[in-house]
Amino acid sequence: MTDADRIRLAGRADFEAIAAWVREDATVLDLGCGDGLLLRYLTQARRARGYGVEIVDERVIACVRNGVNVIQTDLERGLSDFDAASFDYVILSQTLQAVRHTEQILMDMLRVGREVIVTFPNFGHWRGRLQIAFGGHMPVFGSLPYQWYDTPNVHLFTIRDFDRFCADRGIGVLERVVLSDGEPVRFMPNLFGSLAVYRLQKRRLLGKL
Amino acid sequence: LNAPVDTPAAPRSVGAVTPSRMSFDAPLKLKSGASVARYELMYETYGTLNAAKSNAVLVPHALNASHHVAGYYADDPRNVGWWDNMIGPGKPLDTERFFVVGVNNLGGCFGSTGPSSTDPETGRPYGSRFPVVTVEDWVNAQARLADRLGIQRFAAVMGGSLGAMQALQWAISYPDRVGHALVIAAAPKLSAQNIAFNEVARQAITTDPDFHGGDYYAHGVVPRRGLRLARMIGHITYLSDDAMMEKFGRSLRAADIGYHFDIDFEVESYLRYQGDKFSTYFDANTYLLITRALDYFDPARDYGDDLAAALSRALAKFLVVSFTSDWRFSPARSREIVKALLDNRLDVSYAEIDAPHGHDAFLMDDPRYFELVRACFENVARAMA
């Protein structure tokens, strides 16, 4: 079984979308890297030079076992140990909704990375809307599998919310892919997409492109 | 992804071990400009060096320790190696897989040439004439030992505290001779406070009337009071406030306080016991030398105080580990090392173990810490294969 197979098995369709964007030989900082699966994939598929950031002991140990570079630190403490523009990409996959200091972390990522890739579950998916509107309960489906009482998610938002956030903060959206069951969604993505993948940059640099 | 290896056999001791001695006749030039004409190093090895000689791991010692890293002596079974919990068959550094080398550093007092050894030129102990040695000098001496053992390249160099500084120095001095460097509870250089503690320890020794300018051997005495104090102050810095409180609290030896200056509190008793014990086996001049080597350790100094520049030569893969309650070499000091390695885009992983014991945590059993080291050595083994 290849790592690509395992990624599909792990249900991380966003990993392939991310890998498609990452240039060969790029330097990557993966925040909340888990056991290092994405970094290993990027190392193999893109010859990336990567480092993960993780807080949970067991995951740090798993990274070390997997031969993935990992720095144990609390994301919520910020990225002050990392210099500005010191990585080609800073990645945060399916974690933005689970951090407390969302805005601060995103801004810090844009400082450290020349580009930022974030992925998040879309709270605006029709299933969620139906469940709230007609079921009268908090949405529970594919990319948002948790009950209200056991969810690690503290900030739930939609694709539209995130677009507005980026526009208000002067964050340039370089590219966006919205997925549903691993397939791209082009028609009404905020309604039919369950997982959003964004490539971002500080607007100030965008002018040069 | 790699699953944990099959459950290894239950960890056990390497068993009875025998130290060896290696003599070196070529002069060793020291960083200070002085040189040592001839010297001997005591060392121990555990496990078997493979045919390719690719499975050797060097474990340099910290301030108070020696070449006796693991196992015990047949004639003294209670004399167990200082990192026996970490090293042995089935242990995180598995001697079924790796050939582990422990060495008593130059200037030491456990059989390697040091201030208490006889100077062949005078027929008397070196004493005050023994030159100041540095971490770089130790590493150079260790490299010669490796040459003689036929080890061109260490699969890993692993150390804690001052031992970690040697691991770091190995990666700088001999980049192509180190596969992995495990840098545990380290600092890239001492802080003013660290040096201050060392200076108090040295003053305790050198102001002891029995010190005789370092040539106490001729007088048939040792500066025991000074050594005791040095050990006591050192010991305080190895433990966290919480660990001390947990271990001793304000417990009294007697039923009530005695309104005197003799021992009232358990912690006083403990420190005196540690000091007394230490002063019976450790050489005062060696203590001076080793604390000075700590003070002088600063690989960035030769590179315009730029640690990243100092480490730019390194090729090793690094594992840096710190302990949250270590105030002697706090996690922030380890992060300085990590930052410099990151700046060079070297392979580095960093773990911050939430442990209550203070600096001494690097010697303690801790499941997460041990699992981490075990995981690292699985990778070392893979890189070797």
Coordinates of C-alpha atoms in Angstrom, one line a residue:
Chain A
M1 CA 0.0 0.0 0.0
T2 CA 1.4 3.4 -1.0
D3 CA 1.1 6.5 1.1
A4 CA -1.4 7.9 -1.5
D5 CA -3.6 4.9 -0.8
R6 CA -3.4 5.4 2.9
I7 CA -4.3 9.0 2.5
R8 CA -7.5 8.0 0.7
L9 CA -8.2 5.5 3.4
A10 CA -7.6 8.1 6.0
G11 CA -10.3 10.1 4.4
R12 CA -8.0 13.1 3.9
A13 CA -9.0 14.1 0.4
D14 CA -7.6 17.6 1.1
F15 CA -4.1 16.1 1.2
E16 CA -4.1 15.5 -2.5
A17 CA -5.4 18.9 -3.2
I18 CA -2.6 20.4 -1.1
A19 CA 0.0 18.2 -2.7
A20 CA -1.1 19.4 -6.1
W21 CA -0.3 23.0 -5.1
V22 CA 3.0 22.5 -3.4
R23 CA 5.9 23.1 -5.7
E24 CA 8.8 20.6 -6.0
D25 CA 11.6 21.0 -3.4
A26 CA 9.5 23.5 -1.4
T27 CA 9.9 24.0 2.3
V28 CA 6.8 23.3 4.3
L29 CA 5.6 23.9 7.8
D30 CA 2.6 21.7 8.7
L31 CA 0.7 23.0 11.7
G32 CA -1.1 20.3 13.7
C33 CA 0.7 17.7 11.7
G34 CA -0.7 14.6 13.5
D35 CA 1.5 11.6 12.9
G36 CA 3.2 13.3 9.9
L37 CA 1.2 11.6 7.1
L38 CA 0.9 14.7 5.0
L39 CA 4.5 15.7 5.4
R40 CA 5.7 12.2 4.4
Y41 CA 3.5 12.4 1.4
L42 CA 4.8 15.8 0.4
T43 CA 8.4 14.6 0.9
Q44 CA 7.8 11.6 -1.4
A45 CA 5.5 13.2 -4.0
R46 CA 7.1 16.7 -4.0
R47 CA 10.5 16.2 -2.5
A48 CA 9.4 18.8 0.0
R49 CA 11.6 19.7 3.0
G50 CA 9.1 19.7 5.8
Y51 CA 8.6 20.2 9.5
G52 CA 5.5 19.5 11.5
V53 CA 4.2 21.3 14.5
E54 CA 2.3 19.3 17.0
I55 CA 1.3 19.5 20.7
V56 CA 0.1 16.0 21.6
D57 CA 2.9 13.7 22.9
E58 CA 1.7 10.6 21.2
R59 CA 1.6 12.3 17.8
V60 CA 5.1 13.8 18.3
I61 CA 6.4 10.3 19.1
A62 CA 4.6 8.9 16.0
C63 CA 6.3 11.6 13.8
V64 CA 9.7 10.7 15.2
R65 CA 8.9 7.0 14.6
N66 CA 7.9 7.9 11.0
G67 CA 11.0 9.9 10.4
V68 CA 9.1 13.1 10.1
N69 CA 10.6 16.3 11.5
V70 CA 8.3 17.6 14.2
I71 CA 8.5 20.5 16.7
Q72 CA 6.5 20.1 19.8
T73 CA 4.8 23.4 20.6
D74 CA 1.4 24.8 21.3
L75 CA -0.1 26.4 18.2
E76 CA -2.1 28.8 20.4
R77 CA 1.2 30.2 21.7
G78 CA 1.9 31.5 18.2
L79 CA 4.7 30.9 15.8
S80 CA 7.2 33.3 17.4
D81 CA 10.0 30.7 17.1
F82 CA 9.7 30.9 13.3
D83 CA 11.1 33.8 11.2
A84 CA 9.1 35.8 8.7
A85 CA 8.8 34.3 5.3
S86 CA 11.0 31.4 6.4
F87 CA 8.8 28.7 4.7
D88 CA 7.4 28.4 1.2
Y89 CA 4.2 27.0 2.6
V90 CA 2.6 27.0 6.0
I91 CA -0.2 24.5 6.1
L92 CA -3.1 24.1 8.5
S93 CA -5.4 21.2 7.5
Q94 CA -8.8 20.8 9.1
T95 CA -7.6 22.5 12.3
L96 CA -8.6 26.2 11.8
Q97 CA -12.0 25.4 13.2
A98 CA -10.5 23.9 16.3
V99 CA -8.2 26.6 17.4
R100 CA -9.1 29.4 19.8
H101 CA -7.1 32.3 18.4
T102 CA -8.1 31.8 14.8
E103 CA -7.3 35.2 13.5
Q104 CA -4.0 35.5 15.3
I105 CA -2.9 32.1 14.0
L106 CA -3.9 32.8 10.5
M107 CA -2.0 36.1 10.5
D108 CA 1.0 34.4 12.0
M109 CA 0.9 31.8 9.3
L110 CA 0.9 34.5 6.7
R111 CA 3.9 36.1 8.3
V112 CA 6.0 32.8 8.4
G113 CA 4.8 31.4 5.1
R114 CA 5.3 32.9 1.7
E115 CA 2.0 31.1 1.0
V116 CA -0.5 29.6 3.3
I117 CA -2.7 26.6 2.7
V118 CA -5.7 26.1 4.9
T119 CA -8.4 23.5 4.7
F120 CA -11.6 23.4 6.8
P121 CA -15.0 21.7 6.9
N122 CA -17.7 23.9 5.4
F123 CA -20.5 24.5 7.9
G124 CA -22.6 25.9 5.0
H125 CA -23.0 22.5 3.4
W126 CA -26.7 21.7 2.6
R127 CA -26.8 18.7 4.9
G128 CA -25.9 20.9 7.8
R129 CA -28.4 23.6 6.8
L130 CA -31.2 21.0 6.5
Q131 CA -30.3 19.4 9.8
I132 CA -30.5 22.8 11.6
A133 CA -33.5 24.1 9.6
F134 CA -35.7 21.0 9.7
G135 CA -34.1 18.6 12.1
G136 CA -33.6 21.3 14.7
H137 CA -30.2 19.9 15.8
M138 CA -26.6 20.8 15.3
P139 CA -25.2 19.4 12.1
V140 CA -23.5 16.0 12.2
F141 CA -22.2 14.7 8.8
G142 CA -19.1 13.6 6.9
S143 CA -16.7 16.5 7.5
L144 CA -18.4 17.5 10.7
P145 CA -18.8 14.1 12.4
Y146 CA -19.0 15.3 16.0
Q147 CA -21.9 15.8 18.4
W148 CA -22.2 19.2 20.0
Y149 CA -20.9 17.9 23.3
D150 CA -17.8 16.1 22.0
T151 CA -16.7 18.3 19.2
P152 CA -13.1 19.7 19.2
N153 CA -14.4 22.5 16.9
V154 CA -14.7 25.9 18.6
H155 CA -15.2 28.1 15.5
L156 CA -17.6 26.8 12.9
F157 CA -17.8 28.8 9.7
T158 CA -18.8 28.6 6.1
I159 CA -17.0 29.3 2.9
R160 CA -18.7 32.6 2.6
D161 CA -17.6 33.5 6.1
F162 CA -14.1 32.8 5.3
D163 CA -14.2 34.7 2.0
R164 CA -15.4 37.7 3.8
F165 CA -12.8 37.3 6.5
C166 CA -10.0 37.2 3.9
A167 CA -11.4 40.3 2.1
D168 CA -11.7 42.2 5.3
R169 CA -8.1 41.4 6.5
G170 CA -6.5 42.0 3.1
I171 CA -5.7 38.4 2.7
G172 CA -5.3 37.4 -1.0
V173 CA -7.0 34.1 -2.1
L174 CA -4.6 32.7 -4.7
E175 CA -6.6 29.6 -5.3
R176 CA -9.5 27.7 -3.9
V177 CA -10.8 24.1 -4.3
V178 CA -14.0 22.9 -2.7
L179 CA -14.5 19.2 -2.3
S180 CA -17.4 16.9 -1.7
D181 CA -16.6 13.2 -1.1
G182 CA -13.2 14.0 -2.5
E183 CA -14.5 15.4 -5.8
P184 CA -14.3 19.1 -6.8
V185 CA -17.5 21.1 -6.5
R186 CA -17.8 24.0 -8.9
F187 CA -21.6 24.8 -8.7
M188 CA -22.6 26.6 -5.5
P189 CA -19.7 25.4 -3.5
N190 CA -20.9 26.9 -0.2
L191 CA -24.0 24.7 -0.5
F192 CA -22.6 21.5 -2.0
G193 CA -19.0 21.5 -0.7
S194 CA -18.1 19.8 2.5
L195 CA -14.4 20.6 2.6
A196 CA -12.7 23.8 1.5
V197 CA -9.0 24.1 0.5
Y198 CA -7.5 27.6 0.2
R199 CA -4.2 28.9 -0.9
L200 CA -3.6 32.4 0.6
Q201 CA -1.0 35.1 0.6
K202 CA -0.7 38.6 2.1
R203 CA -2.5 41.0 -0.3
R204 CA 0.5 43.3 -0.3
L205 CA 2.6 40.7 -2.1
L206 CA -0.3 39.7 -4.4
G207 CA 0.1 42.9 -6.4
K208 CA 3.4 41.7 -7.7
L209 CA 2.0 38.5 -9.2
Chain B
L1 CA 3.6 4.5 8.0
N2 CA 5.7 2.7 10.3
A3 CA 4.0 0.8 13.1
P4 CA 5.9 0.3 16.3
V5 CA 8.3 -2.6 16.1
D6 CA 7.2 -5.9 17.5
T7 CA 7.1 -5.8 21.2
P8 CA 10.7 -6.3 22.2
A9 CA 11.7 -8.8 24.8
A10 CA 11.2 -7.4 28.3
P11 CA 13.9 -4.8 29.0
R12 CA 16.7 -6.2 31.0
S13 CA 20.2 -5.2 32.1
V14 CA 23.3 -5.7 30.0
G15 CA 24.5 -7.7 32.9
A16 CA 28.0 -7.6 34.4
V17 CA 30.3 -5.4 32.5
T18 CA 34.1 -4.8 32.5
P19 CA 35.7 -1.4 31.8
S20 CA 38.6 -1.2 29.4
R21 CA 41.5 1.2 29.1
M22 CA 43.0 2.7 26.0
S23 CA 46.3 4.5 25.9
F24 CA 47.1 7.3 23.5
D25 CA 50.7 8.2 22.8
A26 CA 50.2 11.0 20.2
P27 CA 49.9 14.4 21.9
L28 CA 46.4 15.9 22.0
K29 CA 46.4 19.6 21.2
L30 CA 43.9 21.4 23.4
K31 CA 41.8 24.4 22.6
S32 CA 43.6 26.4 25.1
G33 CA 46.9 25.9 23.2
A34 CA 48.3 23.5 25.8
S35 CA 48.6 19.9 24.9
V36 CA 48.5 16.5 26.7
A37 CA 51.5 14.4 25.7
R38 CA 50.0 11.0 26.5
Y39 CA 46.8 10.0 28.1
E40 CA 44.5 7.1 28.8
L41 CA 40.8 6.8 28.5
M42 CA 38.5 4.4 30.4
Y43 CA 35.6 3.1 28.4
E44 CA 32.9 0.5 28.4
T45 CA 31.0 -1.0 25.5
Y46 CA 27.8 -2.9 25.4
G47 CA 26.3 -5.0 22.6
T48 CA 28.2 -6.1 19.5
L49 CA 29.8 -3.9 16.8
N50 CA 28.4 -5.2 13.5
A51 CA 30.6 -6.2 10.6
A52 CA 29.9 -2.9 8.8
K53 CA 30.8 -1.1 12.0
S54 CA 27.7 1.0 11.4
N55 CA 25.8 0.4 14.7
A56 CA 27.9 2.3 17.2
V57 CA 26.3 4.8 19.6
L58 CA 28.4 7.1 21.7
V59 CA 27.0 8.1 25.1
P60 CA 29.2 10.9 26.6
H61 CA 28.7 11.7 30.3
A62 CA 27.6 14.8 32.1
L63 CA 29.1 16.4 35.1
N64 CA 29.3 13.7 37.8
A65 CA 29.2 10.5 35.8
S66 CA 31.6 8.2 34.1
H67 CA 32.2 5.5 31.4
H68 CA 30.0 3.2 33.5
V69 CA 26.8 3.9 31.6
A70 CA 24.9 0.6 31.9
G71 CA 25.1 -2.8 33.6
Y72 CA 26.9 -3.5 36.8
Y73 CA 30.3 -4.8 38.0
A74 CA 30.5 -8.5 39.0
D75 CA 32.4 -7.6 42.1
D76 CA 30.2 -4.7 43.0
P77 CA 26.6 -5.5 41.8
R78 CA 25.2 -2.4 43.4
N79 CA 27.4 -0.2 41.2
V80 CA 24.8 0.2 38.4
G81 CA 25.5 2.3 35.3
W82 CA 24.2 5.9 35.4
W83 CA 21.9 5.5 32.4
D84 CA 21.0 1.8 33.0
N85 CA 17.3 2.5 32.7
M86 CA 17.8 3.8 29.1
I87 CA 20.4 1.4 27.8
G88 CA 20.2 -2.4 27.6
P89 CA 18.6 -5.3 25.8
G90 CA 15.0 -4.2 25.0
K91 CA 15.5 -0.7 26.4
P92 CA 15.1 2.5 24.4
L93 CA 18.7 2.3 23.3
D94 CA 18.7 -1.4 22.6
T95 CA 22.0 -3.1 23.0
E96 CA 20.7 -6.1 21.0
R97 CA 20.8 -3.7 18.0
F98 CA 23.4 -1.1 18.9
F99 CA 27.0 -1.2 20.0
V100 CA 27.1 1.4 22.8
V101 CA 30.3 3.2 23.9
G102 CA 30.6 5.0 27.2
V103 CA 33.8 6.9 28.0
N104 CA 35.3 8.7 30.9
N105 CA 36.4 12.1 29.6
L106 CA 39.9 13.5 29.7
G107 CA 40.4 15.2 33.1
G108 CA 38.0 12.7 34.7
C109 CA 38.5 10.9 38.0
F110 CA 37.3 7.4 37.1
G111 CA 40.5 6.0 35.5
S112 CA 41.0 8.3 32.6
T113 CA 43.9 10.6 32.7
G114 CA 43.0 13.6 35.0
P115 CA 44.4 15.8 37.7
S116 CA 44.6 12.9 40.1
S117 CA 46.7 10.8 37.7
T118 CA 50.4 10.5 38.0
D119 CA 52.3 12.9 35.7
P120 CA 55.0 10.8 34.1
E121 CA 57.3 13.8 34.1
T122 CA 57.2 14.4 37.8
G123 CA 56.1 11.1 39.2
R124 CA 53.5 13.0 41.2
P125 CA 49.8 13.7 40.5
Y126 CA 49.1 16.4 38.0
G127 CA 47.0 18.4 40.4
S128 CA 47.1 22.1 39.5
R129 CA 49.3 21.4 36.5
F130 CA 46.5 19.6 34.6
P131 CA 45.4 21.8 31.7
V132 CA 41.9 23.2 31.3
V133 CA 40.0 21.0 28.9
T134 CA 36.9 22.0 26.8
V135 CA 34.0 20.1 25.3
E136 CA 35.8 20.3 21.9
D137 CA 38.9 18.7 23.5
W138 CA 36.8 15.9 24.9
V139 CA 35.1 15.3 21.5
N140 CA 38.5 15.2 19.9
A141 CA 39.7 12.6 22.4
Q142 CA 36.6 10.6 21.9
A143 CA 37.1 10.7 18.1
R144 CA 40.5 9.1 18.7
L145 CA 39.0 6.4 20.8
A146 CA 36.5 5.8 18.0
D147 CA 39.4 5.5 15.5
R148 CA 41.0 2.9 17.7
L149 CA 37.8 1.0 18.0
G150 CA 37.4 1.0 14.2
I151 CA 34.4 3.2 14.3
Q152 CA 34.5 5.7 11.4
R153 CA 31.0 7.0 12.0
F154 CA 28.6 6.8 15.0
A155 CA 25.1 5.9 14.1
A156 CA 24.2 8.2 16.9
V157 CA 25.7 10.3 19.7
M158 CA 23.3 10.7 22.6
G159 CA 23.8 12.8 25.7
G160 CA 21.9 14.6 28.4
S161 CA 23.0 18.0 29.9
L162 CA 26.8 18.3 29.4
G163 CA 26.6 15.0 27.5
A164 CA 24.2 16.7 25.1
M165 CA 26.7 19.5 24.6
Q166 CA 29.2 16.9 23.5
A167 CA 26.6 15.4 21.1
L168 CA 26.1 18.9 19.6
Q169 CA 29.9 19.4 19.4
W170 CA 30.3 16.1 17.6
A171 CA 27.8 17.2 15.0
I172 CA 29.9 20.4 14.5
S173 CA 33.4 19.0 14.8
Y174 CA 32.9 15.8 12.9
P175 CA 29.8 16.3 10.7
D176 CA 30.5 13.2 8.6
R177 CA 31.0 11.0 11.6
V178 CA 27.6 11.4 13.3
G179 CA 24.3 10.0 11.9
H180 CA 22.0 11.2 14.6
A181 CA 22.5 13.5 17.5
L182 CA 20.2 13.2 20.5
V183 CA 20.5 16.4 22.4
I184 CA 18.7 16.1 25.7
A185 CA 18.2 18.7 28.4
A186 CA 20.8 20.9 26.9
A187 CA 21.7 24.6 26.3
P188 CA 23.7 26.1 23.5
K189 CA 25.8 27.9 26.1
L190 CA 25.5 28.6 29.8
S191 CA 23.7 31.7 31.1
A192 CA 25.2 34.1 33.6
Q193 CA 23.1 32.3 36.3
N194 CA 24.5 28.9 35.2
I195 CA 28.0 30.2 35.4
A196 CA 27.3 31.8 38.7
F197 CA 26.2 28.5 40.2
N198 CA 29.4 26.9 38.9
E199 CA 31.5 29.7 40.3
V200 CA 30.0 29.2 43.8
A201 CA 30.8 25.5 43.6
R202 CA 34.4 26.2 42.5
Q203 CA 34.8 28.8 45.2
A204 CA 33.6 26.3 47.8
I205 CA 36.4 24.0 46.6
T206 CA 39.2 26.4 46.1
T207 CA 38.7 28.2 49.4
D208 CA 38.7 24.9 51.4
P209 CA 41.9 25.0 53.5
D210 CA 42.5 21.4 52.3
F211 CA 42.6 22.5 48.7
H212 CA 46.3 23.5 48.7
G213 CA 46.1 25.2 45.4
G214 CA 44.9 22.0 43.8
D215 CA 47.9 19.9 45.0
Y216 CA 46.2 18.4 48.0
Y217 CA 47.2 14.9 46.9
A218 CA 50.7 15.5 48.3
H219 CA 49.2 16.5 51.7
G220 CA 47.2 13.3 52.0
V221 CA 43.9 15.3 52.2
V222 CA 41.0 16.2 49.9
P223 CA 39.0 19.4 50.1
R224 CA 36.0 17.5 51.3
R225 CA 34.1 20.4 52.7
G226 CA 34.3 22.3 49.4
L227 CA 33.3 19.2 47.4
R228 CA 30.3 18.7 49.7
L229 CA 29.1 22.3 49.2
A230 CA 29.7 22.1 45.5
R231 CA 27.6 19.0 45.2
M232 CA 24.9 20.4 47.4
I233 CA 24.5 23.6 45.3
G234 CA 24.7 21.5 42.1
H235 CA 22.0 19.2 43.4
I236 CA 19.6 22.0 44.1
T237 CA 19.9 23.2 40.5
Y238 CA 19.1 19.6 39.2
L239 CA 15.8 19.5 41.0
S240 CA 12.7 21.6 40.5
D241 CA 11.1 23.5 43.3
D242 CA 8.0 21.2 43.0
A243 CA 10.0 18.0 43.0
M244 CA 11.9 19.1 46.1
M245 CA 8.6 20.1 47.8
E246 CA 7.1 16.8 46.7
K247 CA 10.0 14.8 48.0
F248 CA 10.7 16.6 51.2
G249 CA 8.2 19.2 51.8
R250 CA 9.0 20.8 55.2
S251 CA 9.3 17.4 56.8
L252 CA 11.3 17.3 60.0
R253 CA 13.8 14.7 61.1
A254 CA 12.6 14.9 64.7
A255 CA 9.2 15.5 66.1
D256 CA 9.7 19.2 66.4
I257 CA 12.1 21.9 65.3
G258 CA 15.2 22.0 67.5
Y259 CA 16.1 25.7 67.7
H260 CA 19.6 24.9 66.5
F261 CA 21.7 24.9 63.3
D262 CA 22.0 21.2 63.0
I263 CA 19.7 19.2 60.8
D264 CA 16.0 20.0 61.3
F265 CA 14.5 19.5 57.9
E266 CA 14.7 16.3 55.7
V267 CA 15.9 18.3 52.8
E268 CA 19.0 19.3 54.8
S269 CA 19.7 15.7 55.7
Y270 CA 19.3 14.7 52.0
L271 CA 21.7 17.4 50.8
R272 CA 24.3 16.6 53.4
Y273 CA 24.0 12.9 52.6
Q274 CA 24.5 13.6 48.9
G275 CA 27.4 15.9 49.6
D276 CA 29.1 13.5 51.9
K277 CA 28.7 10.6 49.5
F278 CA 30.0 12.6 46.6
S279 CA 33.1 13.9 48.4
T280 CA 34.2 10.3 49.0
Y281 CA 34.6 9.4 45.4
F282 CA 34.8 12.5 43.2
D283 CA 38.0 14.5 42.6
A284 CA 37.8 18.2 43.4
N285 CA 40.1 19.2 40.6
T286 CA 37.9 17.2 38.1
Y287 CA 34.9 19.1 39.4
L288 CA 36.7 22.4 38.7
L289 CA 37.7 21.2 35.2
I290 CA 34.2 20.0 34.3
T291 CA 32.4 23.0 35.5
R292 CA 34.8 25.2 33.6
A293 CA 34.2 23.1 30.4
L294 CA 30.5 23.8 30.9
D295 CA 31.2 27.6 31.3
Y296 CA 33.4 27.7 28.2
F297 CA 31.0 25.7 26.0
D298 CA 29.8 28.1 23.4
P299 CA 30.0 26.8 19.8
A300 CA 28.6 30.1 18.5
R301 CA 31.6 32.1 19.9
D302 CA 33.9 31.2 17.0
Y303 CA 31.1 32.2 14.5
G304 CA 30.3 35.7 15.6
D305 CA 27.9 34.5 18.3
D306 CA 25.7 33.0 15.5
L307 CA 24.7 29.5 16.6
A308 CA 23.1 28.8 13.2
A309 CA 26.5 29.6 11.5
A310 CA 28.2 27.3 14.0
L311 CA 25.8 24.5 13.1
S312 CA 25.9 25.1 9.3
R313 CA 28.6 22.4 9.1
A314 CA 26.4 19.8 10.7
L315 CA 24.9 17.0 8.7
A316 CA 23.3 14.9 11.5
K317 CA 19.6 14.4 12.1
F318 CA 18.8 15.8 15.5
L319 CA 16.4 15.0 18.2
V320 CA 16.3 17.8 20.8
V321 CA 14.4 17.0 24.1
S322 CA 13.7 19.3 27.0
F323 CA 11.7 19.0 30.2
T324 CA 9.2 21.6 31.3
S325 CA 10.3 21.8 34.9
D326 CA 14.1 22.0 34.0
W327 CA 15.1 25.5 35.2
R328 CA 18.8 24.9 34.9
F329 CA 18.6 24.4 31.1
S330 CA 15.0 25.4 30.4
P331 CA 13.0 24.4 27.3
A332 CA 13.7 27.9 25.9
R333 CA 17.4 27.1 25.8
S334 CA 16.7 23.9 23.8
R335 CA 14.5 25.9 21.5
E336 CA 17.5 28.1 20.7
I337 CA 19.2 25.0 19.4
V338 CA 16.2 24.0 17.5
K339 CA 15.9 27.4 15.9
A340 CA 19.5 27.3 14.8
L341 CA 19.0 23.8 13.3
L342 CA 15.8 25.0 11.5
D343 CA 17.7 28.0 10.1
N344 CA 20.0 25.5 8.5
R345 CA 17.1 23.4 7.3
L346 CA 18.6 20.4 9.1
D347 CA 16.5 17.4 10.1
V348 CA 15.4 18.1 13.6
S349 CA 12.6 17.0 15.9
Y350 CA 11.9 18.7 19.2
A351 CA 10.0 17.3 22.1
E352 CA 9.1 19.1 25.3
I353 CA 8.4 16.5 28.0
D354 CA 6.0 17.6 30.7
A355 CA 7.9 16.2 33.6
P356 CA 8.1 17.5 37.2
H357 CA 11.6 16.5 38.1
G358 CA 13.6 19.4 36.9
H359 CA 17.0 19.0 35.1
D360 CA 17.3 15.5 36.5
A361 CA 14.3 14.4 34.5
F362 CA 16.7 13.3 31.7
L363 CA 17.8 10.5 33.9
M364 CA 14.4 9.4 35.1
D365 CA 11.9 6.8 33.8
D366 CA 9.2 8.6 31.9
P367 CA 7.1 6.5 29.5
R368 CA 6.7 9.3 26.9
Y369 CA 10.4 10.3 27.0
F370 CA 11.5 6.7 26.7
E371 CA 9.0 6.0 23.9
L372 CA 10.4 9.0 22.1
V373 CA 14.0 7.9 22.4
R374 CA 12.9 4.4 21.3
A375 CA 11.1 5.8 18.3
C376 CA 14.2 7.8 17.4
F377 CA 16.4 4.8 17.6
E378 CA 14.1 2.8 15.3
N379 CA 14.9 5.5 12.7
V380 CA 18.6 5.3 13.5
A381 CA 18.4 1.6 12.8
R382 CA 16.5 2.2 9.6
A383 CA 19.1 4.7 8.4
M384 CA 21.8 2.2 9.3
A385 CA 20.3 -0.7 7.3

